[in-house]
Amino acid sequence: MGIVGAGQLGRMLALAGYSLGVRCLFLDRSAQSPGAQVASTLIGDLEDAALLAELAARSDVVTFDWENISGSVLQPLESVTKVRPPRAALEVSQDRLAEKKLFTKLKIPVAAHAAVDNFKELVSAARKIGLPGVLKTRRLGYDGKGQFVLREISHIEEAWQAIGGTGLIYEKFQAFSREVSLVSVRSAAGHVVFYPLSANTHSEGILRYSVAPFTNVSLERTAQRYLKLIMNELKYIGVLTVEFFVVDGKLVANEMAPRVHNSGHWTIEGCITSQFENHLRAICDLPLGSTRPLGHAAMINFLGKMPDRERLLAIEGLAFHDYGKEPRPGRKLGHCTILKARPRERNQVLADALKLIKWA
Ligand code: AMP
């Protein structure tokens, strides 16, 4: 199997591949990347046509751990091998406006928004949609990068100075009570399974920790219906994640990721089959595995600096993941998962573990 991009997501896919007997080959810029440390890697640019062709020729199926690769460079691979998830899903997820168009077409609620390509359009979007609002780049934004929260009209020029240009979107700020995400898997034959909902805590646009299963039958049912609509529309194959805001008890879709997701890392220890294994099963035409949770889980990201491994490992029921990356401010370096029989115990241990983790 070929994987474009050898970050931590690719690494965890390759590790899941070991037990299934699915061998992975990466394409990545760096021989030291998290994935390259665990599987063979072609070294070079992710959009290098010759290397992509080699990856495709050596793989029964090609997938990606980085969703910003351009669809046009993947297209030629489709005549050589299977590219999964489908390119259409990748392309929609690369543009926040296209994503919102798709959600709206499927009657999935989204925040009020407007495309912004110049300062005048920002002024009129802020007037029409109101404040506070979030100005975002439509493409290549992740982990809160390329975003400006506009709270007062007097800061509008500052917002423009910060990220102004073409290809922006202005969204109404959502006064959410929670953020949740749903990870789902669809096989080529259209069989769909869902993981339990995760409740996610972000700060400065970066996921800090997730708690799952987040039990809310009605929200979960609605989220499942929305994901099914998206997956069927895109003839999706593999893992798809959608992040939602919960506003006044209802779901508002924020964005989708055509891949395994940070808020699903807890499934490695927390479910019978992890999101990584199920992505491989789906794209390799193997039967999908059970998504049944094995307890009450919490996942905490290690950002910028690795925590004290010994002290964390002393916590009963904690699993530790180091992605093998060089520390850098805000960089996702690893995570830990706590699994407990009851929510109260999980919450207690989560609070203890959070005291040992400093985000840098
Ligand atoms: P995103 O890159 O769109 O996932 O944004 C990262 C995080 O910023 C989200 O998880 C939210 O915590 C916050 N955020 C993004 N858009 C909005 C919005 N329209 N209203 C409120 N918070 C937002």
GROMACS .gro file of C-alpha atoms and ligand atoms in nm:
model
  383
    1MET     CA    1   0.000   0.000   0.000
    2GLY     CA    2   0.128   0.349  -0.084
    3ILE     CA    3   0.090   0.645   0.151
    4VAL     CA    4   0.155   1.001   0.036
    5GLY     CA    5   0.299   1.179   0.339
    6ALA     CA    6   0.471   1.007   0.632
    7GLY     CA    7   0.356   1.210   0.931
    8GLN     CA    8   0.220   1.062   1.252
    9LEU     CA    9  -0.106   0.960   1.082
   10GLY     CA   10   0.087   0.765   0.820
   11ARG     CA   11   0.305   0.613   1.090
   12MET     CA   12   0.003   0.487   1.285
   13LEU     CA   13  -0.149   0.353   0.960
   14ALA     CA   14   0.173   0.162   0.886
   15LEU     CA   15   0.184   0.024   1.241
   16ALA     CA   16  -0.176  -0.098   1.203
   17GLY     CA   17  -0.070  -0.252   0.870
   18TYR     CA   18   0.192  -0.472   1.040
   19SER     CA   19  -0.062  -0.688   1.222
   20LEU     CA   20  -0.288  -0.710   0.916
   21GLY     CA   21   0.001  -0.811   0.690
   22VAL     CA   22  -0.043  -0.494   0.481
   23ARG     CA   23   0.298  -0.355   0.392
   24CYS     CA   24   0.325   0.021   0.349
   25LEU     CA   25   0.550   0.233   0.129
   26PHE     CA   26   0.562   0.607   0.197
   27LEU     CA   27   0.646   0.911  -0.012
   28ASP     CA   28   0.781   1.193   0.202
   29ARG     CA   29   1.027   1.481   0.192
   30SER     CA   30   1.220   1.353   0.492
   31ALA     CA   31   1.391   1.024   0.572
   32GLN     CA   32   1.346   1.112   0.941
   33SER     CA   33   0.967   1.160   0.923
   34PRO     CA   34   0.750   0.963   1.170
   35GLY     CA   35   0.639   0.720   0.898
   36ALA     CA   36   0.986   0.676   0.747
   37GLN     CA   37   1.103   0.549   1.088
   38VAL     CA   38   0.871   0.247   1.059
   39ALA     CA   39   0.838   0.166   0.687
   40SER     CA   40   1.020   0.207   0.354
   41THR     CA   41   0.998   0.556   0.210
   42LEU     CA   42   1.058   0.717  -0.126
   43ILE     CA   43   1.222   1.050  -0.052
   44GLY     CA   44   1.118   1.359  -0.241
   45ASP     CA   45   0.847   1.614  -0.293
   46LEU     CA   46   0.494   1.488  -0.224
   47GLU     CA   47   0.381   1.621  -0.562
   48ASP     CA   48   0.677   1.487  -0.763
   49ALA     CA   49   0.513   1.318  -1.062
   50ALA     CA   50   0.786   1.054  -1.113
   51LEU     CA   51   0.791   0.953  -0.746
   52LEU     CA   52   0.411   0.940  -0.731
   53ALA     CA   53   0.416   0.718  -1.041
   54GLU     CA   54   0.671   0.489  -0.873
   55LEU     CA   55   0.460   0.478  -0.556
   56ALA     CA   56   0.150   0.387  -0.760
   57ALA     CA   57   0.335   0.120  -0.961
   58ARG     CA   58   0.453  -0.047  -0.640
   59SER     CA   59   0.115  -0.030  -0.458
   60ASP     CA   60  -0.221  -0.206  -0.485
   61VAL     CA   61  -0.382   0.106  -0.344
   62VAL     CA   62  -0.262   0.459  -0.269
   63THR     CA   63  -0.386   0.671   0.021
   64PHE     CA   64  -0.257   0.989   0.188
   65ASP     CA   65  -0.193   1.123   0.535
   66TRP     CA   66  -0.178   1.483   0.410
   67GLU     CA   67  -0.494   1.611   0.251
   68ASN     CA   68  -0.348   1.915   0.080
   69ILE     CA   69  -0.186   1.727  -0.205
   70SER     CA   70  -0.330   1.862  -0.530
   71GLY     CA   71  -0.592   1.646  -0.697
   72SER     CA   72  -0.436   1.705  -1.039
   73VAL     CA   73  -0.112   1.527  -0.942
   74LEU     CA   74  -0.309   1.228  -0.811
   75GLN     CA   75  -0.529   1.194  -1.118
   76PRO     CA   76  -0.269   1.013  -1.337
   77LEU     CA   77  -0.228   0.750  -1.063
   78GLU     CA   78  -0.590   0.644  -1.102
   79SER     CA   79  -0.512   0.462  -1.428
   80VAL     CA   80  -0.234   0.265  -1.254
   81THR     CA   81  -0.382   0.180  -0.914
   82LYS     CA   82  -0.671   0.259  -0.679
   83VAL     CA   83  -0.661   0.600  -0.509
   84ARG     CA   84  -0.866   0.590  -0.189
   85PRO     CA   85  -1.042   0.793  -0.046
   86PRO     CA   86  -1.160   0.932  -0.380
   87ARG     CA   87  -0.996   1.244  -0.520
   88ALA     CA   88  -1.330   1.430  -0.517
   89ALA     CA   89  -1.343   1.404  -0.137
   90LEU     CA   90  -0.987   1.529  -0.110
   91GLU     CA   91  -1.058   1.826  -0.334
   92VAL     CA   92  -1.374   1.929  -0.147
   93SER     CA   93  -1.197   1.911   0.188
   94GLN     CA   94  -0.914   2.136   0.064
   95ASP     CA   95  -1.141   2.437   0.027
   96ARG     CA   96  -1.356   2.555   0.319
   97LEU     CA   97  -1.602   2.715   0.078
   98ALA     CA   98  -1.646   2.398  -0.132
   99GLU     CA   99  -1.691   2.202   0.191
  100LYS     CA  100  -1.966   2.436   0.310
  101LYS     CA  101  -2.133   2.417  -0.034
  102LEU     CA  102  -2.141   2.039  -0.013
  103PHE     CA  103  -2.279   2.045   0.345
  104THR     CA  104  -2.544   2.297   0.245
  105LYS     CA  105  -2.644   2.092  -0.060
  106LEU     CA  106  -2.696   1.794   0.173
  107LYS     CA  107  -2.893   2.014   0.418
  108ILE     CA  108  -2.627   1.984   0.686
  109PRO     CA  109  -2.625   2.305   0.895
  110VAL     CA  110  -2.315   2.529   0.870
  111ALA     CA  111  -2.223   2.870   1.014
  112ALA     CA  112  -2.339   3.172   0.814
  113HIS     CA  113  -2.047   3.258   0.588
  114ALA     CA  114  -1.930   3.453   0.283
  115ALA     CA  115  -1.638   3.427   0.043
  116VAL     CA  116  -1.391   3.713   0.081
  117ASP     CA  117  -1.139   3.803  -0.188
  118ASN     CA  118  -1.067   4.167  -0.105
  119PHE     CA  119  -1.096   4.418   0.179
  120LYS     CA  120  -1.428   4.557   0.052
  121GLU     CA  121  -1.582   4.210   0.060
  122LEU     CA  122  -1.458   4.163   0.417
  123VAL     CA  123  -1.629   4.484   0.524
  124SER     CA  124  -1.954   4.383   0.359
  125ALA     CA  125  -1.934   4.024   0.497
  126ALA     CA  126  -1.876   4.156   0.850
  127ARG     CA  127  -2.175   4.389   0.810
  128LYS     CA  128  -2.404   4.125   0.665
  129ILE     CA  129  -2.305   3.832   0.889
  130GLY     CA  130  -2.219   4.032   1.198
  131LEU     CA  131  -1.960   4.016   1.475
  132PRO     CA  132  -1.790   3.828   1.619
  133GLY     CA  133  -1.675   3.638   1.315
  134VAL     CA  134  -1.377   3.433   1.205
  135LEU     CA  135  -1.178   3.524   0.896
  136LYS     CA  136  -1.003   3.213   0.760
  137THR     CA  137  -0.798   3.118   0.460
  138ARG     CA  138  -1.004   2.882   0.246
  139ARG     CA  139  -0.708   2.657   0.174
  140LEU     CA  140  -0.412   2.520   0.368
  141GLY     CA  141  -0.531   2.631   0.711
  142TYR     CA  142  -0.488   2.380   0.991
  143ASP     CA  143  -0.450   2.379   1.368
  144GLY     CA  144  -0.578   2.737   1.386
  145LYS     CA  145  -0.326   2.869   1.134
  146GLY     CA  146  -0.463   3.123   0.888
  147GLN     CA  147  -0.745   3.239   1.118
  148PHE     CA  148  -0.837   3.570   1.278
  149VAL     CA  149  -1.125   3.616   1.521
  150LEU     CA  150  -1.282   3.954   1.453
  151ARG     CA  151  -1.460   4.079   1.764
  152GLU     CA  152  -1.482   4.452   1.696
  153ILE     CA  153  -1.522   4.635   1.370
  154SER     CA  154  -1.231   4.864   1.467
  155HIS     CA  155  -1.001   4.558   1.428
  156ILE     CA  156  -1.104   4.487   1.072
  157GLU     CA  157  -0.788   4.637   0.924
  158GLU     CA  158  -0.577   4.439   1.168
  159ALA     CA  159  -0.755   4.122   1.052
  160TRP     CA  160  -0.681   4.215   0.692
  161GLN     CA  161  -0.316   4.287   0.774
  162ALA     CA  162  -0.288   3.949   0.951
  163ILE     CA  163  -0.424   3.719   0.679
  164GLY     CA  164  -0.576   3.943   0.411
  165GLY     CA  165  -0.560   3.842   0.047
  166THR     CA  166  -0.765   3.639  -0.193
  167GLY     CA  167  -0.924   3.305  -0.116
  168LEU     CA  168  -1.067   3.379   0.230
  169ILE     CA  169  -1.392   3.298   0.405
  170TYR     CA  170  -1.567   3.496   0.678
  171GLU     CA  171  -1.777   3.286   0.915
  172LYS     CA  172  -2.008   3.380   1.196
  173PHE     CA  173  -1.845   3.297   1.529
  174GLN     CA  174  -2.025   3.000   1.685
  175ALA     CA  175  -2.103   3.030   2.056
  176PHE     CA  176  -2.072   2.655   2.101
  177SER     CA  177  -2.123   2.459   2.422
  178ARG     CA  178  -1.894   2.183   2.289
  179GLU     CA  179  -1.701   2.065   1.991
  180VAL     CA  180  -1.756   1.706   1.883
  181SER     CA  181  -1.637   1.491   1.598
  182LEU     CA  182  -1.753   1.173   1.436
  183VAL     CA  183  -1.514   0.927   1.272
  184SER     CA  184  -1.677   0.694   1.021
  185VAL     CA  185  -1.564   0.428   0.776
  186ARG     CA  186  -1.716   0.325   0.442
  187SER     CA  187  -1.621   0.023   0.235
  188ALA     CA  188  -1.624   0.014  -0.145
  189ALA     CA  189  -1.946  -0.187  -0.125
  190GLY     CA  190  -2.109   0.093   0.073
  191HIS     CA  191  -2.097  -0.070   0.418
  192VAL     CA  192  -2.068   0.206   0.681
  193VAL     CA  193  -1.958   0.189   1.045
  194PHE     CA  194  -1.927   0.470   1.298
  195TYR     CA  195  -1.709   0.523   1.603
  196PRO     CA  196  -1.868   0.678   1.911
  197LEU     CA  197  -1.874   1.059   1.919
  198SER     CA  198  -1.569   1.233   2.066
  199ALA     CA  199  -1.591   1.558   2.263
  200ASN     CA  200  -1.291   1.773   2.175
  201THR     CA  201  -1.122   2.058   2.360
  202HIS     CA  202  -0.923   2.302   2.147
  203SER     CA  203  -0.715   2.599   2.243
  204GLU     CA  204  -0.574   2.848   1.994
  205GLY     CA  205  -0.724   2.632   1.721
  206ILE     CA  206  -0.525   2.319   1.820
  207LEU     CA  207  -0.681   2.005   1.965
  208ARG     CA  208  -0.562   1.959   2.325
  209TYR     CA  209  -0.763   1.658   2.436
  210SER     CA  210  -1.062   1.441   2.345
  211VAL     CA  211  -1.299   1.241   2.557
  212ALA     CA  212  -1.500   0.948   2.420
  213PRO     CA  213  -1.754   0.798   2.399
  214PHE     CA  214  -1.940   1.127   2.438
  215THR     CA  215  -2.289   1.000   2.507
  216ASN     CA  216  -2.570   1.194   2.349
  217VAL     CA  217  -2.798   0.964   2.154
  218SER     CA  218  -2.976   1.233   1.959
  219LEU     CA  219  -2.661   1.423   1.854
  220GLU     CA  220  -2.491   1.097   1.763
  221ARG     CA  221  -2.781   0.982   1.549
  222THR     CA  222  -2.791   1.316   1.368
  223ALA     CA  223  -2.413   1.318   1.313
  224GLN     CA  224  -2.430   0.964   1.174
  225ARG     CA  225  -2.703   1.068   0.931
  226TYR     CA  226  -2.493   1.362   0.812
  227LEU     CA  227  -2.179   1.155   0.761
  228LYS     CA  228  -2.372   0.891   0.572
  229LEU     CA  229  -2.507   1.159   0.338
  230ILE     CA  230  -2.156   1.291   0.273
  231MET     CA  231  -2.001   0.948   0.223
  232ASN     CA  232  -2.272   0.828  -0.012
  233GLU     CA  233  -2.258   1.152  -0.210
  234LEU     CA  234  -1.881   1.116  -0.258
  235LYS     CA  235  -1.886   0.734  -0.303
  236TYR     CA  236  -1.638   0.745  -0.022
  237ILE     CA  237  -1.396   0.465   0.067
  238GLY     CA  238  -1.195   0.478   0.391
  239VAL     CA  239  -1.215   0.683   0.710
  240LEU     CA  240  -1.393   1.019   0.702
  241THR     CA  241  -1.413   1.257   0.997
  242VAL     CA  242  -1.642   1.555   1.045
  243GLU     CA  243  -1.597   1.812   1.320
  244PHE     CA  244  -1.905   1.986   1.457
  245PHE     CA  245  -1.991   2.268   1.694
  246VAL     CA  246  -2.279   2.204   1.932
  247VAL     CA  247  -2.481   2.527   1.931
  248ASP     CA  248  -2.808   2.546   2.126
  249GLY     CA  249  -2.811   2.168   2.143
  250LYS     CA  250  -2.781   2.127   1.764
  251LEU     CA  251  -2.493   2.027   1.537
  252VAL     CA  252  -2.330   2.282   1.308
  253ALA     CA  253  -2.071   2.125   1.077
  254ASN     CA  254  -1.729   2.293   1.085
  255GLU     CA  255  -1.507   2.087   0.859
  256MET     CA  256  -1.437   1.740   0.725
  257ALA     CA  257  -1.113   1.547   0.697
  258PRO     CA  258  -1.085   1.272   0.432
  259ARG     CA  259  -0.858   1.066   0.656
  260VAL     CA  260  -0.795   0.929   1.001
  261HIS     CA  261  -0.822   1.208   1.257
  262ASN     CA  262  -0.651   1.328   1.574
  263SER     CA  263  -0.982   1.304   1.763
  264GLY     CA  264  -0.991   0.932   1.674
  265HIS     CA  265  -0.649   0.837   1.815
  266TRP     CA  266  -0.817   0.702   2.129
  267THR     CA  267  -0.960   0.418   1.917
  268ILE     CA  268  -0.616   0.246   1.912
  269GLU     CA  269  -0.664   0.127   2.269
  270GLY     CA  270  -1.027   0.229   2.314
  271CYS     CA  271  -1.206   0.022   2.047
  272ILE     CA  272  -1.194  -0.331   1.915
  273THR     CA  273  -1.065  -0.203   1.579
  274SER     CA  274  -0.877   0.128   1.558
  275GLN     CA  275  -0.954   0.399   1.303
  276PHE     CA  276  -0.614   0.321   1.145
  277GLU     CA  277  -0.686  -0.048   1.100
  278ASN     CA  278  -1.035   0.024   0.968
  279HIS     CA  279  -0.901   0.274   0.714
  280LEU     CA  280  -0.666   0.003   0.585
  281ARG     CA  281  -0.942  -0.257   0.587
  282ALA     CA  282  -1.171  -0.025   0.389
  283ILE     CA  283  -0.920   0.076   0.124
  284CYS     CA  284  -0.779  -0.279   0.089
  285ASP     CA  285  -1.129  -0.430   0.041
  286LEU     CA  286  -1.113  -0.624   0.368
  287PRO     CA  287  -1.420  -0.659   0.594
  288LEU     CA  288  -1.460  -0.361   0.829
  289GLY     CA  289  -1.387  -0.426   1.197
  290SER     CA  290  -1.601  -0.361   1.502
  291THR     CA  291  -1.597  -0.003   1.632
  292ARG     CA  292  -1.728  -0.110   1.973
  293PRO     CA  293  -1.565   0.088   2.256
  294LEU     CA  294  -1.380  -0.107   2.525
  295GLY     CA  295  -1.430   0.150   2.800
  296HIS     CA  296  -1.421   0.525   2.860
  297ALA     CA  297  -1.125   0.693   2.696
  298ALA     CA  298  -0.943   1.023   2.694
  299MET     CA  299  -0.666   1.123   2.455
  300ILE     CA  300  -0.425   1.407   2.529
  301ASN     CA  301  -0.195   1.560   2.268
  302PHE     CA  302   0.171   1.632   2.341
  303LEU     CA  303   0.237   1.970   2.182
  304GLY     CA  304   0.574   2.140   2.141
  305LYS     CA  305   0.748   1.947   2.417
  306MET     CA  306   0.739   1.581   2.523
  307PRO     CA  307   0.616   1.525   2.879
  308ASP     CA  308   0.792   1.320   3.147
  309ARG     CA  309   0.744   0.968   3.012
  310GLU     CA  310   0.817   0.790   3.337
  311ARG     CA  311   0.562   0.983   3.537
  312LEU     CA  312   0.292   0.934   3.275
  313LEU     CA  313   0.367   0.563   3.236
  314ALA     CA  314   0.320   0.524   3.610
  315ILE     CA  315  -0.050   0.601   3.557
  316GLU     CA  316  -0.248   0.280   3.540
  317GLY     CA  317  -0.443   0.239   3.216
  318LEU     CA  318  -0.238   0.493   3.020
  319ALA     CA  319  -0.087   0.424   2.676
  320PHE     CA  320   0.195   0.641   2.545
  321HIS     CA  321   0.265   0.734   2.182
  322ASP     CA  322   0.581   0.914   2.070
  323TYR     CA  323   0.580   1.008   1.699
  324GLY     CA  324   0.959   1.041   1.681
  325LYS     CA  325   0.955   1.410   1.586
  326GLU     CA  326   1.186   1.697   1.670
  327PRO     CA  327   1.023   1.934   1.923
  328ARG     CA  328   0.902   2.267   1.786
  329PRO     CA  329   0.649   2.511   1.938
  330GLY     CA  330   0.292   2.394   1.879
  331ARG     CA  331   0.403   2.078   1.696
  332LYS     CA  332   0.212   1.754   1.762
  333LEU     CA  333   0.485   1.525   1.900
  334GLY     CA  334   0.280   1.244   2.048
  335HIS     CA  335  -0.025   1.164   2.256
  336CYS     CA  336  -0.142   0.946   2.540
  337THR     CA  337  -0.467   0.758   2.584
  338ILE     CA  338  -0.634   0.671   2.910
  339LEU     CA  339  -0.884   0.388   2.918
  340LYS     CA  340  -1.104   0.324   3.220
  341ALA     CA  341  -1.416   0.123   3.296
  342ARG     CA  342  -1.619   0.420   3.417
  343PRO     CA  343  -1.645   0.787   3.311
  344ARG     CA  344  -1.570   0.912   3.663
  345GLU     CA  345  -1.244   0.721   3.687
  346ARG     CA  346  -1.149   0.835   3.338
  347ASN     CA  347  -1.219   1.199   3.427
  348GLN     CA  348  -1.009   1.171   3.743
  349VAL     CA  349  -0.714   1.018   3.563
  350LEU     CA  350  -0.750   1.270   3.279
  351ALA     CA  351  -0.722   1.551   3.534
  352ASP     CA  352  -0.412   1.386   3.690
  353ALA     CA  353  -0.247   1.336   3.351
  354LEU     CA  354  -0.323   1.692   3.239
  355LYS     CA  355  -0.119   1.817   3.537
  356LEU     CA  356   0.185   1.635   3.397
  357ILE     CA  357   0.154   1.772   3.045
  358LYS     CA  358   0.267   2.121   2.949
  359TRP     CA  359   0.181   2.246   2.602
  360ALA     CA  360   0.456   2.454   2.449
  361AMP     P1  361  -1.077   2.486   1.212
  361AMP     O1  362  -0.942   2.501   1.152
  361AMP     O2  363  -1.187   2.544   1.128
  361AMP     O3  364  -1.107   2.347   1.259
  361AMP     O4  365  -1.075   2.575   1.345
  361AMP     C1  366  -0.998   2.539   1.457
  361AMP     C2  367  -1.073   2.573   1.585
  361AMP     O5  368  -1.100   2.715   1.590
  361AMP     C3  369  -1.209   2.507   1.595
  361AMP     O6  370  -1.198   2.376   1.644
  361AMP     C4  371  -1.277   2.601   1.693
  361AMP     O7  372  -1.234   2.579   1.826
  361AMP     C5  373  -1.228   2.737   1.647
  361AMP     N1  374  -1.322   2.792   1.545
  361AMP     C6  375  -1.310   2.779   1.411
  361AMP     N2  376  -1.414   2.835   1.346
  361AMP     C7  377  -1.495   2.885   1.440
  361AMP     C8  378  -1.622   2.952   1.438
  361AMP     N3  379  -1.684   2.984   1.324
  361AMP     N4  380  -1.678   2.986   1.558
  361AMP     C9  381  -1.615   2.956   1.675
  361AMP     N5  382  -1.498   2.892   1.683
  361AMP    C10  383  -1.438   2.856   1.568
   0.00000   0.00000   0.00000
